[in-house]
PDB file of C-alpha atoms in Angstrom:
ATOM      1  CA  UNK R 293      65.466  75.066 146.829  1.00 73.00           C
ATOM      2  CA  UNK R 294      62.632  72.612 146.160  1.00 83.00           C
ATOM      3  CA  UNK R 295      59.816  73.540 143.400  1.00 88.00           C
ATOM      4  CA  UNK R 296      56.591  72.466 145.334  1.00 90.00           C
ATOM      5  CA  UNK R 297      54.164  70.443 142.859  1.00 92.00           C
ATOM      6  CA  UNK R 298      51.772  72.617 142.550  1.00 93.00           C
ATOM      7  CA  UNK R 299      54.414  74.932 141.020  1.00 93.00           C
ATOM      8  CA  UNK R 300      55.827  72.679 138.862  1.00 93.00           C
ATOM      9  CA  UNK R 301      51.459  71.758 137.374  1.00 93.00           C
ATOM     10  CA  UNK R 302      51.494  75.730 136.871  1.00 93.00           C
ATOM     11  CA  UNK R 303      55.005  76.211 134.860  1.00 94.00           C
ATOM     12  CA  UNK R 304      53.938  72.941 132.641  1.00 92.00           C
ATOM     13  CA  UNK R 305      50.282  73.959 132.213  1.00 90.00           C
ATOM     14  CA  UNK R 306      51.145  77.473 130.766  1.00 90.00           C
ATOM     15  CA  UNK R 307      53.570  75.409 128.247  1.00 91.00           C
ATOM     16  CA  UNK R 308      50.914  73.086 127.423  1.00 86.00           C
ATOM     17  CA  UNK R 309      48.678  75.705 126.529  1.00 83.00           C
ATOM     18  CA  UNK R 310      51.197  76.906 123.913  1.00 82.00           C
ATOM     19  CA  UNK R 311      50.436  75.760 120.257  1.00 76.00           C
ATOM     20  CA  UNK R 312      53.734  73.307 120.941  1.00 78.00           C
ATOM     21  CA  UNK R 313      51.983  71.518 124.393  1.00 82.00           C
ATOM     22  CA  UNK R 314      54.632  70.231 127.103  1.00 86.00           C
ATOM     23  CA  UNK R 315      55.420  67.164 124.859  1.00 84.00           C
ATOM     24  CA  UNK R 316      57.774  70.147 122.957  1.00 87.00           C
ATOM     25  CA  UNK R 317      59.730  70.871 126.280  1.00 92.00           C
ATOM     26  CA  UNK R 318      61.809  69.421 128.566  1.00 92.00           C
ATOM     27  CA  UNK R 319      61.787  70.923 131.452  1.00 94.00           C
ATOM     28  CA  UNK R 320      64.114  70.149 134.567  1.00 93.00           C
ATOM     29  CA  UNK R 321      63.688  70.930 138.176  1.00 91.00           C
ATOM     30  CA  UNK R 322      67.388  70.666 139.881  1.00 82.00           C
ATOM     31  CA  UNK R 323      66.484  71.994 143.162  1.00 66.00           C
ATOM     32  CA  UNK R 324      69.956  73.906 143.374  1.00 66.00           C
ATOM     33  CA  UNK R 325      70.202  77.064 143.811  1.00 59.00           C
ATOM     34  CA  UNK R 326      72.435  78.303 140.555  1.00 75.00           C
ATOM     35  CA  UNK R 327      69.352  76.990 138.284  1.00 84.00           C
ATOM     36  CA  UNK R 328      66.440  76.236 139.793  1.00 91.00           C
ATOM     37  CA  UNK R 329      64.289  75.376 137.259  1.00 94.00           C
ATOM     38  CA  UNK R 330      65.101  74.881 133.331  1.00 94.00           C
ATOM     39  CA  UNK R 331      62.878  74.645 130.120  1.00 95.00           C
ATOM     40  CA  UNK R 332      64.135  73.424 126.622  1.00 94.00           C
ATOM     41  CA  UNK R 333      62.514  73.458 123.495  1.00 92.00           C
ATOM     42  CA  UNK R 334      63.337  69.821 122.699  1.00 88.00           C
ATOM     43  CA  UNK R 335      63.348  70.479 118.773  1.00 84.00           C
ATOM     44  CA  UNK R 336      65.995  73.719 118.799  1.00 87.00           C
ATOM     45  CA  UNK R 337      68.129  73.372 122.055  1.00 90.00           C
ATOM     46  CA  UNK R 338      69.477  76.124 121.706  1.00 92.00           C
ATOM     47  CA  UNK R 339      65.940  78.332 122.499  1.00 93.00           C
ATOM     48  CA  UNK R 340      65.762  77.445 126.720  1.00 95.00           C
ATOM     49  CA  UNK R 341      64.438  79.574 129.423  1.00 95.00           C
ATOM     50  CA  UNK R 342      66.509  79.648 133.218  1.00 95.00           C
ATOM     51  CA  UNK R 343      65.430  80.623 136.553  1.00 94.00           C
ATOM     52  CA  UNK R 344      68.053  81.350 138.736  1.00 91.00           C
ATOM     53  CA  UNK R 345      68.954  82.174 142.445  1.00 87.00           C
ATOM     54  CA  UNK R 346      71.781  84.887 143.755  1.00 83.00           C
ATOM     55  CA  UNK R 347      72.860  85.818 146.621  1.00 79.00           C
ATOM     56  CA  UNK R 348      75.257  89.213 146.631  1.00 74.00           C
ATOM     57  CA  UNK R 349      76.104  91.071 150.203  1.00 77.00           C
ATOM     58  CA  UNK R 350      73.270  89.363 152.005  1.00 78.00           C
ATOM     59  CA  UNK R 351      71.036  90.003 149.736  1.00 81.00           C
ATOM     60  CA  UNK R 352      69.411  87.169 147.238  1.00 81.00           C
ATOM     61  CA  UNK R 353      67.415  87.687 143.903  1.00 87.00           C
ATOM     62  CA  UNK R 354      65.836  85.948 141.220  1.00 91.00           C
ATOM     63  CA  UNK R 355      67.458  85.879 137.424  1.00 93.00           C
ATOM     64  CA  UNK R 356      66.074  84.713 134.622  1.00 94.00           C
ATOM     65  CA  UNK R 357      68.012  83.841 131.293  1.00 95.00           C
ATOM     66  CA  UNK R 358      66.644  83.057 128.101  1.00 95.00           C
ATOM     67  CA  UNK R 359      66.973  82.431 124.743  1.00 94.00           C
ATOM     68  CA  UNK R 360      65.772  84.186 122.138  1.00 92.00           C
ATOM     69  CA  UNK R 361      65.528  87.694 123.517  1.00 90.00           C
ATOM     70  CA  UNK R 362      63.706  90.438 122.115  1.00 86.00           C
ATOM     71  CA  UNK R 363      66.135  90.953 119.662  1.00 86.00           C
ATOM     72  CA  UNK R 364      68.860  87.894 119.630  1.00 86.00           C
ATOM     73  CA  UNK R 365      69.025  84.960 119.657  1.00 86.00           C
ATOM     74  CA  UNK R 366      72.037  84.309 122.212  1.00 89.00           C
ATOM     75  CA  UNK R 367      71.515  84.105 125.748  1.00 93.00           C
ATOM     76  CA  UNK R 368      70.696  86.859 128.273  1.00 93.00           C
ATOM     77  CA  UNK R 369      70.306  87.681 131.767  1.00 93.00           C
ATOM     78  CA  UNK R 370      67.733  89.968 133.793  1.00 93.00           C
ATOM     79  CA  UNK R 371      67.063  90.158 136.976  1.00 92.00           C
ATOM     80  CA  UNK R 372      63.273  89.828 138.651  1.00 92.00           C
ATOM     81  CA  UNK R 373      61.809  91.200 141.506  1.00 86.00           C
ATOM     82  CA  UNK R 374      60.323  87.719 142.733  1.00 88.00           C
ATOM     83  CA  UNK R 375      59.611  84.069 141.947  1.00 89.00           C
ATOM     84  CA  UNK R 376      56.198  84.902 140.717  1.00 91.00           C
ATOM     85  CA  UNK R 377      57.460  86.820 137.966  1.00 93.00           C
ATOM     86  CA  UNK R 378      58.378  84.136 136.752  1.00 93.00           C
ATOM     87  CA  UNK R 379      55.461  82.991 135.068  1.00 93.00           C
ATOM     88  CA  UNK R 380      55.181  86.155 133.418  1.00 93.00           C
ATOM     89  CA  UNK R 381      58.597  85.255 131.715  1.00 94.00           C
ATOM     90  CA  UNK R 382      57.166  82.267 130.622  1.00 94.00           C
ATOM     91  CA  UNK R 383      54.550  83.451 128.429  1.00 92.00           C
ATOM     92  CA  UNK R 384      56.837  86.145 127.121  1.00 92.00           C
ATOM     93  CA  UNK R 385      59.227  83.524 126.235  1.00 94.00           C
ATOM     94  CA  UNK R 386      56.891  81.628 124.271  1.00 92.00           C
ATOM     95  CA  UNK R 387      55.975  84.310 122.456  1.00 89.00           C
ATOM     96  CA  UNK R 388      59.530  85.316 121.473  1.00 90.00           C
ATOM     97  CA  UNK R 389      59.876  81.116 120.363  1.00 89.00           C
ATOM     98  CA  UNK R 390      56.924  81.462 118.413  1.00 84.00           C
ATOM     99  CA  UNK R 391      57.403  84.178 116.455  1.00 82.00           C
ATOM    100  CA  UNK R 392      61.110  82.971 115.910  1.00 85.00           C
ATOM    101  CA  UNK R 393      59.932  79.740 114.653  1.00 80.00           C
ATOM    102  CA  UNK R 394      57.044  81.222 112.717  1.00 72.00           C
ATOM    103  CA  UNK R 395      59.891  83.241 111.036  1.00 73.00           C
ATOM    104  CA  UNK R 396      61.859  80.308 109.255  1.00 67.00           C
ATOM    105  CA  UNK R 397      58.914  78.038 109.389  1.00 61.00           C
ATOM    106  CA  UNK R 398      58.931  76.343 105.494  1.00 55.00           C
ATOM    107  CA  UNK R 399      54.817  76.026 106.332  1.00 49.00           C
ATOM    108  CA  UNK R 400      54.361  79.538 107.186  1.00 50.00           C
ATOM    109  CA  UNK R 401      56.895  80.934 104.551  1.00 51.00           C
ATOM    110  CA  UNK R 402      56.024  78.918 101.826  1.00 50.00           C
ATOM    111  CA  UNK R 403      52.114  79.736 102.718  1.00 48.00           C
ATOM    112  CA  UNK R 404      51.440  75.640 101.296  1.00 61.00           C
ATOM    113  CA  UNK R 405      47.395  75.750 101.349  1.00 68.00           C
ATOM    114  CA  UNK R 406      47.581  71.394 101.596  1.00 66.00           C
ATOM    115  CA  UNK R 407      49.773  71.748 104.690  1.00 69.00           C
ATOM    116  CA  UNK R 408      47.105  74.563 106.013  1.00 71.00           C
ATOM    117  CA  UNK R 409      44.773  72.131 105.239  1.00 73.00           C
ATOM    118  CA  UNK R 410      46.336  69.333 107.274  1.00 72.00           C
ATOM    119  CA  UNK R 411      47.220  71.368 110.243  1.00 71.00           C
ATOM    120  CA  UNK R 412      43.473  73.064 110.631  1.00 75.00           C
ATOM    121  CA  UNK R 413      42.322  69.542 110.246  1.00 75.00           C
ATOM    122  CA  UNK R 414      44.702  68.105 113.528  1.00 73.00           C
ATOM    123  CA  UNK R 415      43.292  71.438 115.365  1.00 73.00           C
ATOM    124  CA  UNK R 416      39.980  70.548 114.376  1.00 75.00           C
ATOM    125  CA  UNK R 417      40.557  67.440 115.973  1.00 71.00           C
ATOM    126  CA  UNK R 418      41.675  68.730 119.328  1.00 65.00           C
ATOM    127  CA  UNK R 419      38.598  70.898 119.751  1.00 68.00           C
ATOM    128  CA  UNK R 420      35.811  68.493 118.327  1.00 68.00           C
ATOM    129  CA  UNK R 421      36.905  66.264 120.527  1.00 61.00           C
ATOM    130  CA  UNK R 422      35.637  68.181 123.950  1.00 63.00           C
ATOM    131  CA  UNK R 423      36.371  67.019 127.588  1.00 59.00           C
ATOM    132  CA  UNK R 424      37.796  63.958 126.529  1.00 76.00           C
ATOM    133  CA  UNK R 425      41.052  65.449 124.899  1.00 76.00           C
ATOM    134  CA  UNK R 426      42.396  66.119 128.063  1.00 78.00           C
ATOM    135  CA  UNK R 427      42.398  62.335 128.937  1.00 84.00           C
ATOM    136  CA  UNK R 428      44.316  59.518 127.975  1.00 87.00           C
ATOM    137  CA  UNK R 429      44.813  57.241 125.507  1.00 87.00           C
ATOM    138  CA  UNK R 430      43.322  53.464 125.624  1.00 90.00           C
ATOM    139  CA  UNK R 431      45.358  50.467 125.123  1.00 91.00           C
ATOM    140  CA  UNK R 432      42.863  49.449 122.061  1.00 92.00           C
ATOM    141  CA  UNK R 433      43.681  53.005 120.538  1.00 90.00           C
ATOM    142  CA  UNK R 434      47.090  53.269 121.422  1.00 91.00           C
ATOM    143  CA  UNK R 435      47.603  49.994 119.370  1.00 92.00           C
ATOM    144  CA  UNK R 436      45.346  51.384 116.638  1.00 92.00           C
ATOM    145  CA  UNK R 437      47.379  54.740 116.000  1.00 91.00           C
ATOM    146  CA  UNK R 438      50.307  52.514 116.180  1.00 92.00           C
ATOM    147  CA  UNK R 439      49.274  50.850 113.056  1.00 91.00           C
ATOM    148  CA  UNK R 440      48.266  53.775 111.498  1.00 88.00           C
ATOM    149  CA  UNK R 441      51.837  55.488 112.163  1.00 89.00           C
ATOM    150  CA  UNK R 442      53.178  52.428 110.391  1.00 91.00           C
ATOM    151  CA  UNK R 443      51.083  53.067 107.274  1.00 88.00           C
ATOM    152  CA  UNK R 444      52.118  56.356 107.348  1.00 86.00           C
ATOM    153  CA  UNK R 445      55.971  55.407 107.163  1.00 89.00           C
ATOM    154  CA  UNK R 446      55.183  52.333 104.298  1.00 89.00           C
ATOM    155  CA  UNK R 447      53.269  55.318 102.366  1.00 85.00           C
ATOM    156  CA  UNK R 448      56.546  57.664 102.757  1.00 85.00           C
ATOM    157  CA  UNK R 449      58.478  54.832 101.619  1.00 87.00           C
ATOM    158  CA  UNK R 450      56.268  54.061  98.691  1.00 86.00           C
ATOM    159  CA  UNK R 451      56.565  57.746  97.363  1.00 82.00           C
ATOM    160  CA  UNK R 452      60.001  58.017  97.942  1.00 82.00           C
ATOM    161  CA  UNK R 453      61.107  58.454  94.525  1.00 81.00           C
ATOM    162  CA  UNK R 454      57.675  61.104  93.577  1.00 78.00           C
ATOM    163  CA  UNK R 455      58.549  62.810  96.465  1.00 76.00           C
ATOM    164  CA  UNK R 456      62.037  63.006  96.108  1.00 79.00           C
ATOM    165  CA  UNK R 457      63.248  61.762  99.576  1.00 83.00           C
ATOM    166  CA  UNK R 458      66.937  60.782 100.792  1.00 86.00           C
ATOM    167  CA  UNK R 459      67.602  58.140 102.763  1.00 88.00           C
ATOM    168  CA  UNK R 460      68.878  60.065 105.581  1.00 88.00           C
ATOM    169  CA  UNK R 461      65.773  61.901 105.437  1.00 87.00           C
ATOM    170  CA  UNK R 462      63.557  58.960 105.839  1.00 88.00           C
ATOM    171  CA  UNK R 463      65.235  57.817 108.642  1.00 90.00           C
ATOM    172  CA  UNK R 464      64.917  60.930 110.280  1.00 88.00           C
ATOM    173  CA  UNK R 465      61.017  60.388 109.985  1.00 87.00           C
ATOM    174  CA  UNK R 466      60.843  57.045 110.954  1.00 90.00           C
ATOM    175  CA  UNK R 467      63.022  58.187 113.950  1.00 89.00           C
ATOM    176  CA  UNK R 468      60.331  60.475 114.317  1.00 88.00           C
ATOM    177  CA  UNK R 469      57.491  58.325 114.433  1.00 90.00           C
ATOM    178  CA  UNK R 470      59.020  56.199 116.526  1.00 90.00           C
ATOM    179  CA  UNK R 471      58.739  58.831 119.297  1.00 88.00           C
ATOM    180  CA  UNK R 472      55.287  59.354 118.826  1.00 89.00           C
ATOM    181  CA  UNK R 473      54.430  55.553 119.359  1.00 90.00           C
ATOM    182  CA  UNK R 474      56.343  55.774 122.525  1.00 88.00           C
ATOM    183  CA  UNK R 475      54.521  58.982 123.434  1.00 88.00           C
ATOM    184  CA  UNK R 476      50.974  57.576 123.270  1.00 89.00           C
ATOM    185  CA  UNK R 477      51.907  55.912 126.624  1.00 87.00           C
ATOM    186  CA  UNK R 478      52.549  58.700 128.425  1.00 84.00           C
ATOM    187  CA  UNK R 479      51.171  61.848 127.427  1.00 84.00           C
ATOM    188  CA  UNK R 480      47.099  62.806 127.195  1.00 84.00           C
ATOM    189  CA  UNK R 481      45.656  63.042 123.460  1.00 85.00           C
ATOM    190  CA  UNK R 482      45.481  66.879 123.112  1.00 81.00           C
ATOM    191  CA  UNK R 483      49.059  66.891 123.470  1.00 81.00           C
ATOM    192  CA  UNK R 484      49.457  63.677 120.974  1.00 85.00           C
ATOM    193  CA  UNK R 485      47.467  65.500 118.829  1.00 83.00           C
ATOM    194  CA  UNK R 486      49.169  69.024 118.628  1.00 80.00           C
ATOM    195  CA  UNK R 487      52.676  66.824 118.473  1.00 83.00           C
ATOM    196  CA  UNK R 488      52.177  64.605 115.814  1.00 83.00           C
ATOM    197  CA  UNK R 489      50.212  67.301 113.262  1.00 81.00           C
ATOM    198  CA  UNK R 490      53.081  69.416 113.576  1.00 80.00           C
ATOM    199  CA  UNK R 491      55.958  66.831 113.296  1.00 82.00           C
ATOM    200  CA  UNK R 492      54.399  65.699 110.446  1.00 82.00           C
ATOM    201  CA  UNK R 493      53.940  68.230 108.676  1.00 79.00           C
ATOM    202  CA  UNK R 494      57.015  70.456 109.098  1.00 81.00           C
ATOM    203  CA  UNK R 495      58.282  66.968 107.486  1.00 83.00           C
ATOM    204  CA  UNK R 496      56.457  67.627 104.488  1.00 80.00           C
ATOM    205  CA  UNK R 497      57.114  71.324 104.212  1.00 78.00           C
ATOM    206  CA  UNK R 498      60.862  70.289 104.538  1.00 79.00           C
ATOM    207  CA  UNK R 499      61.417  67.502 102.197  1.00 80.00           C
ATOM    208  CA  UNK R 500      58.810  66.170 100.342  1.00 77.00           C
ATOM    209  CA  UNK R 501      58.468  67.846  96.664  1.00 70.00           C
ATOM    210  CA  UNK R 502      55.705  68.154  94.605  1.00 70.00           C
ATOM    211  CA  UNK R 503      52.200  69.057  95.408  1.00 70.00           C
ATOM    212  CA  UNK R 504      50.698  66.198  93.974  1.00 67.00           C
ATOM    213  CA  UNK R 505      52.598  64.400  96.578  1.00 69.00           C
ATOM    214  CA  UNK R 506      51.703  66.469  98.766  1.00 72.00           C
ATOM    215  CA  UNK R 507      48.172  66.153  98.452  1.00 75.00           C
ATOM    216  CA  UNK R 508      48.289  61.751  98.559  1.00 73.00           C
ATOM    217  CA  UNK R 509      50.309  62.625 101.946  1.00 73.00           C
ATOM    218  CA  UNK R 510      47.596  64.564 103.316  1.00 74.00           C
ATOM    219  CA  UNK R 511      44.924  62.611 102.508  1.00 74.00           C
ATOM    220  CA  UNK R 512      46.664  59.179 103.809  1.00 70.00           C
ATOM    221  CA  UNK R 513      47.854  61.412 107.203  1.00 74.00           C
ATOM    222  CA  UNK R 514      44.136  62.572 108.385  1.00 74.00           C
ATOM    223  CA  UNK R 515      43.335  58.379 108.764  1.00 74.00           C
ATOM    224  CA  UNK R 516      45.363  59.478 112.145  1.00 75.00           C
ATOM    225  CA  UNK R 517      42.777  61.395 112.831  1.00 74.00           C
ATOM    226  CA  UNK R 518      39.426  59.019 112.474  1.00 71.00           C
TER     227      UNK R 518
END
């Protein structure tokens, strides 16, 4: 069973509209009957949505499994009437990832008013920037935020000791960064945008210590944004 395009434009629009954008998904259209259509949350695996076709005595429905649930966080299966309730899944699955993220969120827990600061600023960004945000990067800026990814790193690197950062963990951002460069390519700034503000700075909120720190951090991180 094929997804038509136009399907496929509606399923990634509604997860592009989510705070995380489609750059946070990966979703996979198998044509197959046993799952039709797939959606991951690329950060957390383990969170995924499932649409599903079954055919029992002649007769075939729709099922939809997901993960989390209203109440767990382990796989389940429900059966719809049709294919177009899908898309009402969809949005009630994002909802159910976004208040489970929300939930063990360091940024939202530990209520950090630089990191606040930071993200309202990247938001900021995404709206000031009108029509345009929808479009795509240049090769002139793509090199540009390149550059300014790379200072970003050397500045991590600098504080390494202030902020109290592992190796490991430093690789981990570089790692990081690295798929943001590759992502300017391919995906439209908006979605750049909303990706790299939040990468960021669940980074901070994770491992870097000290507010002072924090504050350098911020400061140095919104030159992304000019």
């Amino acid at each position: 069973m094929e997804v038509r395009n136009t399907t496929r434009k509606d399923i990634e629009n509604r997860l592009d509209k989510s705070i995380y954008t489609i750059y946070s998904f990966n979703v996979s259209y198998s044509g197959k009957d046993k799952e039709i259509i797939k959606i991951i949350y690329e950060p957390n695996p383990k969170f995924f949505l499932s649409l599903n076709k079954k055919t029992a005595s002649g007769v075939t429905v729709f099922e939809v499994t997901s993960s989390p649930t209203e109440y767990f966080n382990t796989p389940h299966t429900k059966t719809i009437e049709s294919f177009v309730v899908f898309f009402y899944e969809i949005d009630s699955w994002i909802k159910r990832l976004s208040e489970e993220l929300e939930s063990i969120s360091p940024l939202v827990n530990n209520k950090d008013q630089i990191l606040e600061k930071l993200l309202k600023d990247f938001d900021q960004k995404v709206h000031e920037e009108g029509e345009d945000i929808n479009s795509f990067f240049t090769g002139e800026e793509v090199k540009d935020l390149k550059e300014k990814l790379d200072l970003v790193y050397k500045m991590f690197e600098d504080l390494k000791a202030d902020a109290d950062l592992k190796d490991s963990e430093l690789k981990l951002l570089k790692e990081e960064l690295e798929k943001l460069k590759k992502a300017l390519n391919v995906v439209p700034k908006k979605s750049w945008y909303n990706a790299a503000g939040k990468k960021i700075i669940e980074f901070v909120g994770k491992y870097v210590a000290g507010e002072a720190v924090k504050e350098i951090v911020g400061e140095a991180t919104k030159k992304l944004l000019e």
